[in-house]
Amino acid sequence: VSPLETLPAPQGADPAGALRRIEEEIGDCRRCRLCEKRTRIVFGVGAPDARLMFIGEGPGVDEDRRGEPFVGRAGQLLTKIIESMGYTRGQVYIANIVKCRPPDNRTPLPDEVATCVPFLLQQVAAIRPRVIVCLGTPAAQAVLGTRETITRLRGAFREAGGIRVMPTFHPAYLLRNPAAKKEVWEDMKRVMAFLKSEA
Ligand code: URA
């Protein structure tokens, strides 16, 4: 069952303030071992009232240095995808399952995900996006509460807690497998059509 089903209650009409309070609560986080090797916590960026949110796996080396999600090579591809959809990075919200870089870019461990995801859920509760795009298997599994992999999950909306979730391939995967860009674009067209139908 998706943790979105038990989203914290909406925090009122001040999503920017709610996000600031979540960031304060995280503080100089020492709740899991990822704190030991991180340079910076990568909280998330974008519009506090975004209708569209992207969730990745965790910061890489560039993100760890800059304190901003998706700024490396995969991030530049994500920015291109966002812009092809007709948005800027500043109009959507971008975050990750874990806020600190896993050493050697390994996949976050279950206890690290369990420790960090409540903060992501608070961010989702503050922003209240209409659509969440999950980038890659770890994001899709954590957000949807499933053990299915992205190949099976991608391409179809799920609904959880009143939010539409579209799992798709991670841009780092697209860098290795450019042919899969076609599928991601199909998925993003579904997202665009849904957002347009709601506007
Ligand atoms: N990959 C991710 O999953 N997240 C980032 O922020 C950067 C690369």
XYZ file of C-alpha atoms and ligand atoms in Angstrom:
207
model
C 0.000 0.000 0.000
C 1.295 3.435 -0.978
C 2.439 5.725 1.845
C 0.583 8.485 -0.027
C -2.607 6.948 1.403
C -1.547 8.147 4.845
C -0.251 11.558 3.815
C 0.009 14.040 6.704
C -2.938 16.466 6.766
C -2.561 19.547 4.529
C -0.519 22.174 6.340
C -2.716 25.125 5.379
C -2.400 27.759 2.709
C 1.302 28.479 3.046
C 3.205 25.717 1.244
C 6.438 27.751 1.189
C 6.297 28.179 4.968
C 5.456 24.499 5.418
C 8.476 23.523 3.311
C 10.715 25.812 5.367
C 9.490 24.164 8.568
C 10.188 20.681 7.156
C 13.718 21.754 6.192
C 14.222 23.153 9.694
C 13.016 19.923 11.223
C 15.509 17.967 9.130
C 18.218 20.306 10.347
C 21.755 18.942 10.277
C 20.289 15.439 10.034
C 22.079 12.536 11.741
C 19.172 10.086 11.627
C 20.928 7.527 9.364
C 24.430 6.544 8.249
C 24.210 8.533 4.998
C 25.069 11.645 7.042
C 28.613 10.363 7.505
C 29.710 10.799 3.894
C 27.446 13.542 2.607
C 28.651 17.062 1.910
C 25.182 18.623 1.906
C 21.595 17.669 2.460
C 19.687 17.948 -0.823
C 16.223 19.016 0.290
C 14.446 19.748 -3.008
C 13.807 22.688 -5.345
C 10.974 24.286 -7.211
C 7.582 25.854 -6.782
C 6.006 25.261 -3.351
C 2.597 25.077 -5.077
C 3.733 22.992 -8.070
C 1.086 20.868 -9.800
C 3.808 18.527 -11.027
C 6.489 16.907 -8.853
C 9.440 14.702 -9.863
C 10.951 12.249 -7.395
C 14.345 10.649 -7.981
C 16.440 8.186 -6.032
C 19.078 10.185 -4.204
C 21.748 12.838 -4.745
C 24.807 11.991 -6.826
C 28.207 13.613 -6.615
C 27.178 16.888 -8.316
C 24.014 17.229 -6.256
C 25.944 16.502 -3.050
C 28.333 19.328 -3.915
C 25.675 21.844 -4.910
C 22.889 20.972 -2.492
C 20.385 20.839 -5.368
C 18.733 17.771 -6.926
C 19.315 16.739 -10.546
C 22.089 19.129 -11.553
C 24.552 16.564 -13.005
C 24.360 14.851 -16.390
C 21.137 12.988 -15.583
C 19.795 16.219 -14.141
C 20.481 18.113 -17.342
C 18.478 15.487 -19.206
C 15.653 15.830 -16.671
C 15.712 19.600 -17.221
C 15.354 18.985 -20.979
C 12.397 16.681 -20.361
C 10.735 19.278 -18.107
C 11.284 22.014 -20.687
C 9.984 19.803 -23.506
C 6.802 19.467 -21.447
C 6.474 23.249 -21.484
C 7.630 23.942 -17.936
C 10.713 25.392 -16.308
C 12.468 23.767 -13.348
C 11.105 26.608 -11.230
C 7.498 25.731 -12.083
C 7.695 22.116 -10.933
C 9.123 20.601 -7.736
C 12.057 18.173 -7.732
C 13.095 15.971 -4.801
C 14.551 12.563 -3.993
C 13.715 9.506 -1.899
C 16.816 10.109 0.257
C 18.279 13.558 0.864
C 21.906 12.541 1.328
C 24.187 10.968 -1.253
C 24.624 7.208 -0.815
C 28.359 6.343 -0.951
C 29.479 5.359 -4.483
C 25.936 6.134 -5.678
C 24.664 2.815 -4.395
C 20.930 2.269 -4.118
C 19.603 3.542 -0.778
C 19.097 0.732 1.762
C 15.625 -0.022 3.112
C 16.332 1.505 6.538
C 17.704 4.682 4.920
C 14.580 4.973 2.786
C 12.369 4.336 5.818
C 14.160 7.071 7.765
C 14.002 9.694 5.012
C 10.680 9.085 3.248
C 8.541 10.646 6.019
C 10.144 13.999 5.173
C 9.403 13.503 1.484
C 5.791 12.724 2.401
C 5.638 15.937 4.401
C 6.912 17.782 1.330
C 4.221 16.141 -0.798
C 1.601 17.101 1.806
C 2.797 20.716 1.736
C 2.957 20.975 -2.069
C -0.108 18.858 -2.864
C 0.901 18.218 -6.486
C -1.715 16.817 -8.895
C 0.866 14.469 -10.453
C 4.036 12.846 -9.143
C 6.487 11.413 -11.677
C 8.628 8.711 -10.074
C 12.002 8.385 -11.767
C 13.269 4.808 -11.651
C 12.595 1.723 -9.573
C 13.557 2.927 -6.056
C 11.374 6.046 -6.342
C 8.420 4.134 -7.769
C 8.712 1.396 -5.142
C 8.967 3.816 -2.225
C 6.127 6.074 -3.378
C 3.764 3.294 -4.447
C 4.651 0.796 -1.713
C 5.255 -1.967 -4.236
C 8.061 -4.366 -5.132
C 7.400 -4.231 -8.860
C 10.201 -2.806 -10.985
C 10.001 0.201 -13.267
C 9.750 -1.857 -16.457
C 6.430 -3.247 -15.239
C 5.219 -0.068 -13.561
C 5.959 2.570 -16.149
C 3.497 3.975 -18.607
C 0.318 3.870 -16.544
C -1.016 6.205 -13.893
C -1.624 4.872 -10.389
C -3.712 6.834 -7.940
C -2.821 7.085 -4.278
C -4.011 9.521 -1.651
C -5.756 11.614 -4.306
C -2.542 12.073 -6.305
C -1.799 10.592 -9.727
C 1.553 8.828 -9.879
C 3.352 8.140 -13.168
C 6.398 5.875 -12.877
C 8.927 6.226 -15.675
C 12.550 5.445 -16.434
C 15.258 7.391 -14.587
C 17.178 9.886 -16.768
C 20.455 8.146 -15.795
C 19.031 5.012 -17.427
C 18.196 7.056 -20.529
C 21.832 8.173 -20.754
C 22.825 4.506 -21.025
C 19.801 3.488 -23.131
C 18.805 6.414 -25.341
C 16.239 4.246 -27.157
C 14.099 4.316 -23.987
C 13.621 8.079 -24.337
C 10.677 7.301 -26.598
C 8.829 5.533 -23.773
C 9.570 8.314 -21.298
C 8.199 10.847 -23.742
C 5.025 8.748 -24.123
C 4.691 8.771 -20.331
C 5.257 12.539 -20.140
C 2.614 13.094 -22.828
C 0.151 11.223 -20.602
C 1.129 13.511 -17.706
C 0.732 16.636 -19.860
C -2.684 15.505 -21.111
C -3.894 14.873 -17.565
C -2.642 18.239 -16.261
C -4.228 19.984 -19.221
C -7.552 18.240 -18.603
C -7.466 19.521 -15.013
C -6.412 23.102 -15.737
N 19.811 11.063 -9.602
C 18.792 11.129 -8.711
O 18.046 10.178 -8.525
N 18.640 12.244 -8.042
C 19.405 13.326 -8.217
O 19.166 14.329 -7.556
C 20.439 13.247 -9.160
C 20.630 12.099 -9.844
